[in-house]
Amino acid sequence: MSPSIYSFLFLQLISMNQVASKSKVRSFPEGFVFGASTSAYQIEGGAFDDGKALSIWDVASHEKPSPIKDGSTGDVSANSYHFYKRDVEIMKDLGLDFYIFSVSWPRILPDGFTNNVNKGGIDFYNKLIDEMIYNNIKPFITMYHWDLPVQLQKLGGWTNPYIADWFKDYASVLFENFGDRVKHWITINGPSEICNDGYGSDLLPPTLNMTGIGGYMCAKNVLLAHASAYHLYDEMYREHQNGTIGIALNFTWFEPTSDNPDDHHATWDAKQFLFGAYAHPIFTKEGDFPEEFKRSVAAKSAEQGFKRSRLPELTAAEVTAIRGSSDFLGFNSYTTKMVYRDASIEGMYPVPSYMDDMGAVIVKDSTWPQSQSDWLQEVPWGFYKMLQEVSRLYDNPPIYITENGWSTSGGLLDEDRIRYLRNYLSALLDAIDAGCNVQGYSVRSMIDSFEWRDGYTAKFGLYEVDFSNEDRSRTPRKSAFIYKEIIRSKLLDPHYEPEVYLEEVPENEEKKDDYIYKK
Ligand code: BGC
């Protein structure tokens, strides 16, 4: 049988299984935990309160003309800095086992360094953590979710090799102050976005746009910073604090557009450049950047007249320090893209740049269901394949799905989010059945938030936030009731309908709450 017929039949089998598994009630394994995630700049507000200093996002969102789609900022956002108790009520109402939130570095260390620890910041996170613990919700802290202190950016931010030490010192303040109650730590969220989008292009702050150079310097330093915090915990805190510590990486599934070997190579390159660059050094036995990644950047650099590869080397000692420096893999995954390679790539990207080095064209498939966010389409089989591939490539690590979710333009009846959630959870159960070691799932986002460059135009929340009223009221969407039932029953029942939603939400927006809360 030719390989293409074989793979066709195999895909048919997968999809037949998926159809079968979609229509039956399925259960989650014993001990599987559920959560929801947010991040500091996206929800906190209180941007100038109680001694917090500016982050690169505070600066970027105030630029004129604004780089944010609706010209908004995170100055107030959902105001969780003041309404954190309401957030904890929501966690409790949903029945979450855990909640992922991030700490704002400039709220804790206004200058970036430990000579000035801001008591206001420590007090805020202490109150939030205590409220969560009191309500039996496990805090998962992300130490860094993109809001770098401006003072550190002035020194080059993630391109300055000293940032590994700065991050380690910041981590020590977090372990010291919160580690008695926090047992789950994520060092850094989304390194490829931090580096490729912030330093290797101008898509996210600090918009350095040092294409083909800045992103790679950042990548090395992010890995070293992560490893420093991991080893610090391991050596100084783990014994008495008894927690776990990992990193959250972004995984988009890449599918070749054809069986042509060039498209397969392009797909493999896209994987190596976008997640292999971080996962390979940490989660493989040999460590280091992936070979193909090193080779491609070195070859292009030489062609372009650079005396050395634009990708900095990791020394043997650095490879050793990074290898194995994660107790679990935080898996952020939302979507799938198609990949191919052909001559049209010439002139498509700046030279040098990571996209040019990668040499792959990454596109959407217009037949897939589209969310409010341009980059996000619903492709549950891609999620399944991604989990399988990660488990195969990285020695079947313990995985927490740290982010997965769907955006809409708003409204309480979010049927498409529910469909996405169910289909992805079903794909996740397929992956567990196939042997992937997934221990928990965290939906993004618990509440609507400032969605980076999209401002408030893309709503990811299970709870709608009314950004136009001062108390930022939070109202459950239909998906909140569905998720709550999944957590309560530990079952994925594709036919479950929450009673509260048997009635249509009336046209009259003012009356909508009657229908949500009354049975
Ligand atoms: C980021 C989140 C963001 C989500 C949706 C993720 O990669 O970590 O902060 O809300 O994408 O855009």
mmCIF file of N, CA, C and O in Angstrom, residues 68-150:
data_model
loop_
_atom_site.group_PDB
_atom_site.id
_atom_site.type_symbol
_atom_site.label_atom_id
_atom_site.label_comp_id
_atom_site.label_asym_id
_atom_site.label_seq_id
_atom_site.Cartn_x
_atom_site.Cartn_y
_atom_site.Cartn_z
ATOM 1 N N ILE A 68 -2.793 49.366 19.737
ATOM 2 C CA ILE A 68 -3.860 48.445 20.149
ATOM 3 C C ILE A 68 -5.087 48.688 19.262
ATOM 4 O O ILE A 68 -5.472 49.843 19.029
ATOM 5 N N LYS A 69 -5.704 47.595 18.810
ATOM 6 C CA LYS A 69 -6.783 47.656 17.826
ATOM 7 C C LYS A 69 -7.871 48.686 18.169
ATOM 8 O O LYS A 69 -8.294 49.456 17.315
ATOM 9 N N ASP A 70 -8.328 48.690 19.442
ATOM 10 C CA ASP A 70 -9.400 49.623 19.802
ATOM 11 C C ASP A 70 -8.866 50.813 20.600
ATOM 12 O O ASP A 70 -9.624 51.509 21.277
ATOM 13 N N GLY A 71 -7.556 51.002 20.577
ATOM 14 C CA GLY A 71 -6.948 52.152 21.250
ATOM 15 C C GLY A 71 -7.005 52.062 22.770
ATOM 16 O O GLY A 71 -6.749 53.045 23.465
ATOM 17 N N SER A 72 -7.321 50.887 23.303
ATOM 18 C CA SER A 72 -7.512 50.763 24.756
ATOM 19 C C SER A 72 -6.185 50.474 25.469
ATOM 20 O O SER A 72 -5.150 50.279 24.833
ATOM 21 N N THR A 73 -6.267 50.430 26.807
ATOM 22 C CA THR A 73 -5.097 50.085 27.624
ATOM 23 C C THR A 73 -5.543 49.085 28.702
ATOM 24 O O THR A 73 -6.739 48.846 28.871
ATOM 25 N N GLY A 74 -4.577 48.567 29.447
ATOM 26 C CA GLY A 74 -4.905 47.700 30.579
ATOM 27 C C GLY A 74 -4.891 48.477 31.894
ATOM 28 O O GLY A 74 -4.774 47.863 32.954
ATOM 29 N N ASP A 75 -5.002 49.794 31.843
ATOM 30 C CA ASP A 75 -4.923 50.610 33.067
ATOM 31 C C ASP A 75 -5.901 50.117 34.134
ATOM 32 O O ASP A 75 -5.579 50.067 35.315
ATOM 33 N N VAL A 76 -7.118 49.816 33.696
ATOM 34 C CA VAL A 76 -8.143 49.365 34.650
ATOM 35 C C VAL A 76 -8.555 47.928 34.330
ATOM 36 O O VAL A 76 -8.733 47.093 35.215
ATOM 37 N N SER A 77 -8.704 47.642 33.073
ATOM 38 C CA SER A 77 -9.109 46.314 32.604
ATOM 39 C C SER A 77 -10.267 45.777 33.438
ATOM 40 O O SER A 77 -11.224 46.505 33.699
ATOM 41 N N ALA A 78 -10.189 44.508 33.888
ATOM 42 C CA ALA A 78 -11.299 43.954 34.671
ATOM 43 C C ALA A 78 -11.190 44.373 36.138
ATOM 44 O O ALA A 78 -11.990 43.967 36.981
ATOM 45 N N ASN A 79 -10.153 45.147 36.430
ATOM 46 C CA ASN A 79 -9.916 45.665 37.779
ATOM 47 C C ASN A 79 -9.818 44.571 38.839
ATOM 48 O O ASN A 79 -10.281 44.737 39.972
ATOM 49 N N SER A 80 -9.197 43.477 38.495
ATOM 50 C CA SER A 80 -9.047 42.382 39.462
ATOM 51 C C SER A 80 -8.162 42.797 40.636
ATOM 52 O O SER A 80 -8.207 42.163 41.697
ATOM 53 N N TYR A 81 -7.372 43.842 40.445
ATOM 54 C CA TYR A 81 -6.558 44.331 41.564
ATOM 55 C C TYR A 81 -7.469 44.724 42.722
ATOM 56 O O TYR A 81 -7.150 44.500 43.884
ATOM 57 N N HIS A 82 -8.631 45.289 42.376
ATOM 58 C CA HIS A 82 -9.576 45.661 43.439
ATOM 59 C C HIS A 82 -10.695 44.639 43.617
ATOM 60 O O HIS A 82 -11.256 44.524 44.699
ATOM 61 N N PHE A 83 -11.019 43.892 42.562
ATOM 62 C CA PHE A 83 -12.163 42.965 42.648
ATOM 63 C C PHE A 83 -11.714 41.501 42.724
ATOM 64 O O PHE A 83 -12.419 40.614 42.242
ATOM 65 N N TYR A 84 -10.546 41.274 43.309
ATOM 66 C CA TYR A 84 -10.029 39.892 43.314
ATOM 67 C C TYR A 84 -10.954 38.944 44.080
ATOM 68 O O TYR A 84 -11.040 37.753 43.772
ATOM 69 N N LYS A 85 -11.673 39.481 45.067
ATOM 70 C CA LYS A 85 -12.569 38.584 45.831
ATOM 71 C C LYS A 85 -13.690 38.064 44.948
ATOM 72 O O LYS A 85 -14.134 36.924 45.085
ATOM 73 N N ARG A 86 -14.151 38.905 44.052
ATOM 74 C CA ARG A 86 -15.196 38.478 43.109
ATOM 75 C C ARG A 86 -14.619 37.377 42.196
ATOM 76 O O ARG A 86 -15.304 36.402 41.892
ATOM 77 N N ASP A 87 -13.362 37.530 41.788
ATOM 78 C CA ASP A 87 -12.735 36.493 40.958
ATOM 79 C C ASP A 87 -12.684 35.164 41.712
ATOM 80 O O ASP A 87 -12.933 34.103 41.139
ATOM 81 N N VAL A 88 -12.361 35.230 42.986
ATOM 82 C CA VAL A 88 -12.276 33.977 43.749
ATOM 83 C C VAL A 88 -13.670 33.352 43.900
ATOM 84 O O VAL A 88 -13.819 32.132 43.840
ATOM 85 N N GLU A 89 -14.687 34.221 44.057
ATOM 86 C CA GLU A 89 -16.064 33.676 44.092
ATOM 87 C C GLU A 89 -16.361 32.903 42.811
ATOM 88 O O GLU A 89 -16.990 31.846 42.824
ATOM 89 N N ILE A 90 -15.899 33.453 41.693
ATOM 90 C CA ILE A 90 -16.135 32.788 40.398
ATOM 91 C C ILE A 90 -15.404 31.441 40.353
ATOM 92 O O ILE A 90 -15.959 30.427 39.932
ATOM 93 N N MET A 91 -14.156 31.441 40.809
ATOM 94 C CA MET A 91 -13.383 30.176 40.831
ATOM 95 C C MET A 91 -14.139 29.132 41.627
ATOM 96 O O MET A 91 -14.239 27.967 41.248
ATOM 97 N N LYS A 92 -14.680 29.600 42.757
ATOM 98 C CA LYS A 92 -15.394 28.685 43.637
ATOM 99 C C LYS A 92 -16.684 28.204 42.967
ATOM 100 O O LYS A 92 -17.025 27.024 42.998
ATOM 101 N N ASP A 93 -17.362 29.138 42.357
ATOM 102 C CA ASP A 93 -18.612 28.775 41.714
ATOM 103 C C ASP A 93 -18.377 27.771 40.575
ATOM 104 O O ASP A 93 -19.155 26.834 40.384
ATOM 105 N N LEU A 94 -17.312 27.965 39.844
ATOM 106 C CA LEU A 94 -17.012 27.027 38.760
ATOM 107 C C LEU A 94 -16.538 25.678 39.306
ATOM 108 O O LEU A 94 -16.540 24.674 38.602
ATOM 109 N N GLY A 95 -16.076 25.688 40.547
ATOM 110 C CA GLY A 95 -15.566 24.446 41.152
ATOM 111 C C GLY A 95 -14.141 24.142 40.725
ATOM 112 O O GLY A 95 -13.705 22.982 40.698
ATOM 113 N N LEU A 96 -13.370 25.196 40.388
ATOM 114 C CA LEU A 96 -12.005 24.976 39.898
ATOM 115 C C LEU A 96 -11.137 24.285 40.945
ATOM 116 O O LEU A 96 -11.238 24.583 42.137
ATOM 117 N N ASP A 97 -10.275 23.402 40.483
ATOM 118 C CA ASP A 97 -9.249 22.843 41.365
ATOM 119 C C ASP A 97 -8.091 23.821 41.487
ATOM 120 O O ASP A 97 -7.474 23.944 42.525
ATOM 121 N N PHE A 98 -7.777 24.500 40.384
ATOM 122 C CA PHE A 98 -6.644 25.432 40.414
ATOM 123 C C PHE A 98 -6.927 26.635 39.516
ATOM 124 O O PHE A 98 -7.827 26.603 38.673
ATOM 125 N N TYR A 99 -6.144 27.669 39.750
ATOM 126 C CA TYR A 99 -6.301 28.904 38.963
ATOM 127 C C TYR A 99 -4.907 29.414 38.621
ATOM 128 O O TYR A 99 -4.049 29.518 39.512
ATOM 129 N N ILE A 100 -4.687 29.680 37.341
ATOM 130 C CA ILE A 100 -3.376 30.196 36.923
ATOM 131 C C ILE A 100 -3.471 31.716 36.772
ATOM 132 O O ILE A 100 -4.299 32.217 36.010
ATOM 133 N N PHE A 101 -2.647 32.418 37.527
ATOM 134 C CA PHE A 101 -2.565 33.873 37.348
ATOM 135 C C PHE A 101 -1.090 34.241 37.330
ATOM 136 O O PHE A 101 -0.247 33.458 37.745
ATOM 137 N N SER A 102 -0.792 35.426 36.813
ATOM 138 C CA SER A 102 0.621 35.793 36.798
ATOM 139 C C SER A 102 0.870 36.939 37.757
ATOM 140 O O SER A 102 -0.033 37.695 38.104
ATOM 141 N N VAL A 103 2.129 37.020 38.198
ATOM 142 C CA VAL A 103 2.545 38.110 39.065
ATOM 143 C C VAL A 103 3.199 39.161 38.178
ATOM 144 O O VAL A 103 3.965 38.830 37.266
ATOM 145 N N SER A 104 2.862 40.408 38.459
ATOM 146 C CA SER A 104 3.460 41.501 37.693
ATOM 147 C C SER A 104 4.819 41.840 38.311
ATOM 148 O O SER A 104 4.888 42.288 39.461
ATOM 149 N N TRP A 105 5.863 41.625 37.551
ATOM 150 C CA TRP A 105 7.233 41.883 38.044
ATOM 151 C C TRP A 105 7.365 43.326 38.561
ATOM 152 O O TRP A 105 7.832 43.542 39.702
ATOM 153 N N PRO A 106 6.908 44.356 37.792
ATOM 154 C CA PRO A 106 7.080 45.720 38.311
ATOM 155 C C PRO A 106 6.149 46.086 39.462
ATOM 156 O O PRO A 106 6.306 47.144 40.083
ATOM 157 N N ARG A 107 5.175 45.215 39.774
ATOM 158 C CA ARG A 107 4.377 45.465 40.981
ATOM 159 C C ARG A 107 5.159 44.993 42.215
ATOM 160 O O ARG A 107 5.004 45.541 43.303
ATOM 161 N N ILE A 108 5.992 43.975 42.013
ATOM 162 C CA ILE A 108 6.775 43.428 43.130
ATOM 163 C C ILE A 108 8.125 44.147 43.244
ATOM 164 O O ILE A 108 8.556 44.518 44.335
ATOM 165 N N LEU A 109 8.782 44.328 42.095
ATOM 166 C CA LEU A 109 10.094 44.996 42.083
ATOM 167 C C LEU A 109 10.018 46.160 41.088
ATOM 168 O O LEU A 109 10.286 45.986 39.899
ATOM 169 N N PRO A 110 9.643 47.351 41.564
ATOM 170 C CA PRO A 110 9.402 48.471 40.651
ATOM 171 C C PRO A 110 10.603 48.783 39.751
ATOM 172 O O PRO A 110 10.428 49.181 38.609
ATOM 173 N N ASP A 111 11.806 48.575 40.272
ATOM 174 C CA ASP A 111 12.971 48.883 39.433
ATOM 175 C C ASP A 111 13.507 47.627 38.749
ATOM 176 O O ASP A 111 14.547 47.667 38.099
ATOM 177 N N GLY A 112 12.853 46.523 39.001
ATOM 178 C CA GLY A 112 13.318 45.265 38.409
ATOM 179 C C GLY A 112 14.236 44.483 39.326
ATOM 180 O O GLY A 112 14.398 43.277 39.179
ATOM 181 N N PHE A 113 14.859 45.208 40.289
ATOM 182 C CA PHE A 113 15.868 44.580 41.160
ATOM 183 C C PHE A 113 15.361 44.462 42.596
ATOM 184 O O PHE A 113 14.441 45.176 43.005
ATOM 185 N N THR A 114 16.047 43.617 43.371
ATOM 186 C CA THR A 114 15.535 43.280 44.705
ATOM 187 C C THR A 114 15.890 44.301 45.792
ATOM 188 O O THR A 114 15.516 44.115 46.944
ATOM 189 N N ASN A 115 16.601 45.373 45.408
ATOM 190 C CA ASN A 115 16.892 46.381 46.447
ATOM 191 C C ASN A 115 15.641 47.158 46.830
ATOM 192 O O ASN A 115 15.574 47.779 47.873
ATOM 193 N N ASN A 116 14.619 47.093 45.970
ATOM 194 C CA ASN A 116 13.383 47.831 46.248
ATOM 195 C C ASN A 116 12.197 46.886 46.062
ATOM 196 O O ASN A 116 11.716 46.707 44.951
ATOM 197 N N VAL A 117 11.776 46.261 47.179
ATOM 198 C CA VAL A 117 10.641 45.336 47.111
ATOM 199 C C VAL A 117 9.389 46.118 47.514
ATOM 200 O O VAL A 117 9.368 46.738 48.578
ATOM 201 N N ASN A 118 8.387 46.080 46.663
ATOM 202 C CA ASN A 118 7.196 46.905 46.902
ATOM 203 C C ASN A 118 6.191 46.168 47.793
ATOM 204 O O ASN A 118 5.565 45.192 47.376
ATOM 205 N N LYS A 119 6.040 46.693 49.013
ATOM 206 C CA LYS A 119 5.161 46.034 49.975
ATOM 207 C C LYS A 119 3.721 45.965 49.456
ATOM 208 O O LYS A 119 3.005 44.986 49.662
ATOM 209 N N GLY A 120 3.310 47.023 48.717
ATOM 210 C CA GLY A 120 1.947 47.049 48.154
ATOM 211 C C GLY A 120 1.707 45.829 47.271
ATOM 212 O O GLY A 120 0.644 45.201 47.314
ATOM 213 N N GLY A 121 2.687 45.486 46.480
ATOM 214 C CA GLY A 121 2.559 44.340 45.571
ATOM 215 C C GLY A 121 2.523 43.018 46.328
ATOM 216 O O GLY A 121 1.685 42.146 46.056
ATOM 217 N N ILE A 122 3.417 42.894 47.291
ATOM 218 C CA ILE A 122 3.449 41.653 48.086
ATOM 219 C C ILE A 122 2.097 41.476 48.799
ATOM 220 O O ILE A 122 1.518 40.393 48.807
ATOM 221 N N ASP A 123 1.589 42.572 49.362
ATOM 222 C CA ASP A 123 0.306 42.491 50.094
ATOM 223 C C ASP A 123 -0.818 42.042 49.172
ATOM 224 O O ASP A 123 -1.646 41.212 49.535
ATOM 225 N N PHE A 124 -0.841 42.597 47.952
ATOM 226 C CA PHE A 124 -1.926 42.246 47.032
ATOM 227 C C PHE A 124 -1.916 40.739 46.739
ATOM 228 O O PHE A 124 -2.941 40.062 46.855
ATOM 229 N N TYR A 125 -0.756 40.208 46.358
ATOM 230 C CA TYR A 125 -0.746 38.781 45.992
ATOM 231 C C TYR A 125 -0.974 37.899 47.228
ATOM 232 O O TYR A 125 -1.562 36.829 47.124
ATOM 233 N N ASN A 126 -0.527 38.364 48.406
ATOM 234 C CA ASN A 126 -0.825 37.596 49.626
ATOM 235 C C ASN A 126 -2.323 37.491 49.858
ATOM 236 O O ASN A 126 -2.852 36.427 50.179
ATOM 237 N N LYS A 127 -3.010 38.614 49.652
ATOM 238 C CA LYS A 127 -4.470 38.605 49.875
ATOM 239 C C LYS A 127 -5.143 37.674 48.878
ATOM 240 O O LYS A 127 -6.023 36.887 49.222
ATOM 241 N N LEU A 128 -4.717 37.760 47.621
ATOM 242 C CA LEU A 128 -5.316 36.912 46.581
ATOM 243 C C LEU A 128 -5.065 35.429 46.890
ATOM 244 O O LEU A 128 -5.983 34.601 46.858
ATOM 245 N N ILE A 129 -3.829 35.110 47.223
ATOM 246 C CA ILE A 129 -3.482 33.698 47.495
ATOM 247 C C ILE A 129 -4.266 33.199 48.714
ATOM 248 O O ILE A 129 -4.836 32.103 48.707
ATOM 249 N N ASP A 130 -4.322 34.012 49.759
ATOM 250 C CA ASP A 130 -5.032 33.584 50.975
ATOM 251 C C ASP A 130 -6.512 33.342 50.688
ATOM 252 O O ASP A 130 -7.099 32.373 51.169
ATOM 253 N N GLU A 131 -7.090 34.238 49.908
ATOM 254 C CA GLU A 131 -8.509 34.095 49.573
ATOM 255 C C GLU A 131 -8.735 32.799 48.776
ATOM 256 O O GLU A 131 -9.721 32.092 48.980
ATOM 257 N N MET A 132 -7.802 32.499 47.897
ATOM 258 C CA MET A 132 -7.930 31.273 47.107
ATOM 259 C C MET A 132 -7.788 30.035 47.991
ATOM 260 O O MET A 132 -8.588 29.101 47.909
ATOM 261 N N ILE A 133 -6.781 30.051 48.840
ATOM 262 C CA ILE A 133 -6.543 28.887 49.693
ATOM 263 C C ILE A 133 -7.752 28.668 50.616
ATOM 264 O O ILE A 133 -8.206 27.549 50.820
ATOM 265 N N TYR A 134 -8.274 29.777 51.146
ATOM 266 C CA TYR A 134 -9.429 29.687 52.034
ATOM 267 C C TYR A 134 -10.601 29.008 51.323
ATOM 268 O O TYR A 134 -11.385 28.286 51.904
ATOM 269 N N ASN A 135 -10.682 29.242 50.018
ATOM 270 C CA ASN A 135 -11.773 28.655 49.226
ATOM 271 C C ASN A 135 -11.361 27.368 48.515
ATOM 272 O O ASN A 135 -12.041 26.920 47.588
ATOM 273 N N ASN A 136 -10.219 26.842 48.924
ATOM 274 C CA ASN A 136 -9.804 25.540 48.414
ATOM 275 C C ASN A 136 -9.408 25.517 46.936
ATOM 276 O O ASN A 136 -9.602 24.513 46.257
ATOM 277 N N ILE A 137 -8.901 26.629 46.453
ATOM 278 C CA ILE A 137 -8.442 26.698 45.055
ATOM 279 C C ILE A 137 -6.912 26.744 45.077
ATOM 280 O O ILE A 137 -6.337 27.607 45.746
ATOM 281 N N LYS A 138 -6.279 25.885 44.309
ATOM 282 C CA LYS A 138 -4.808 25.870 44.305
ATOM 283 C C LYS A 138 -4.270 26.975 43.407
ATOM 284 O O LYS A 138 -4.610 27.043 42.228
ATOM 285 N N PRO A 139 -3.394 27.822 43.956
ATOM 286 C CA PRO A 139 -2.789 28.855 43.102
ATOM 287 C C PRO A 139 -1.674 28.282 42.234
ATOM 288 O O PRO A 139 -0.781 27.588 42.740
ATOM 289 N N PHE A 140 -1.726 28.545 40.946
ATOM 290 C CA PHE A 140 -0.620 28.272 40.013
ATOM 291 C C PHE A 140 -0.083 29.643 39.632
ATOM 292 O O PHE A 140 -0.806 30.419 39.004
ATOM 293 N N ILE A 141 1.136 29.931 40.001
ATOM 294 C CA ILE A 141 1.664 31.259 39.679
ATOM 295 C C ILE A 141 2.567 31.216 38.451
ATOM 296 O O ILE A 141 3.511 30.429 38.390
ATOM 297 N N THR A 142 2.260 32.079 37.481
ATOM 298 C CA THR A 142 3.201 32.334 36.391
ATOM 299 C C THR A 142 4.036 33.527 36.815
ATOM 300 O O THR A 142 3.500 34.592 37.130
ATOM 301 N N MET A 143 5.350 33.357 36.822
ATOM 302 C CA MET A 143 6.199 34.453 37.295
ATOM 303 C C MET A 143 6.338 35.558 36.256
ATOM 304 O O MET A 143 6.526 36.723 36.585
ATOM 305 N N TYR A 144 6.283 35.148 34.979
ATOM 306 C CA TYR A 144 6.446 36.167 33.942
ATOM 307 C C TYR A 144 5.487 35.926 32.791
ATOM 308 O O TYR A 144 5.581 34.922 32.100
ATOM 309 N N HIS A 145 4.549 36.855 32.621
ATOM 310 C CA HIS A 145 3.626 36.782 31.483
ATOM 311 C C HIS A 145 3.657 38.139 30.765
ATOM 312 O O HIS A 145 2.688 38.883 30.759
ATOM 313 N N TRP A 146 4.833 38.483 30.267
ATOM 314 C CA TRP A 146 5.042 39.528 29.264
ATOM 315 C C TRP A 146 5.161 40.974 29.764
ATOM 316 O O TRP A 146 5.424 41.862 28.960
ATOM 317 N N ASP A 147 4.938 41.229 31.067
ATOM 318 C CA ASP A 147 4.961 42.626 31.522
ATOM 319 C C ASP A 147 6.293 42.957 32.210
ATOM 320 O O ASP A 147 6.358 43.137 33.422
ATOM 321 N N LEU A 148 7.319 43.061 31.400
ATOM 322 C CA LEU A 148 8.666 43.336 31.921
ATOM 323 C C LEU A 148 8.757 44.753 32.501
ATOM 324 O O LEU A 148 8.236 45.701 31.894
ATOM 325 N N PRO A 149 9.438 44.924 33.650
ATOM 326 C CA PRO A 149 9.643 46.289 34.160
ATOM 327 C C PRO A 149 10.382 47.127 33.112
ATOM 328 O O PRO A 149 11.371 46.678 32.529
ATOM 329 N N VAL A 150 9.898 48.335 32.912
ATOM 330 C CA VAL A 150 10.513 49.224 31.921
ATOM 331 C C VAL A 150 11.996 49.435 32.221
ATOM 332 O O VAL A 150 12.830 49.526 31.314
#
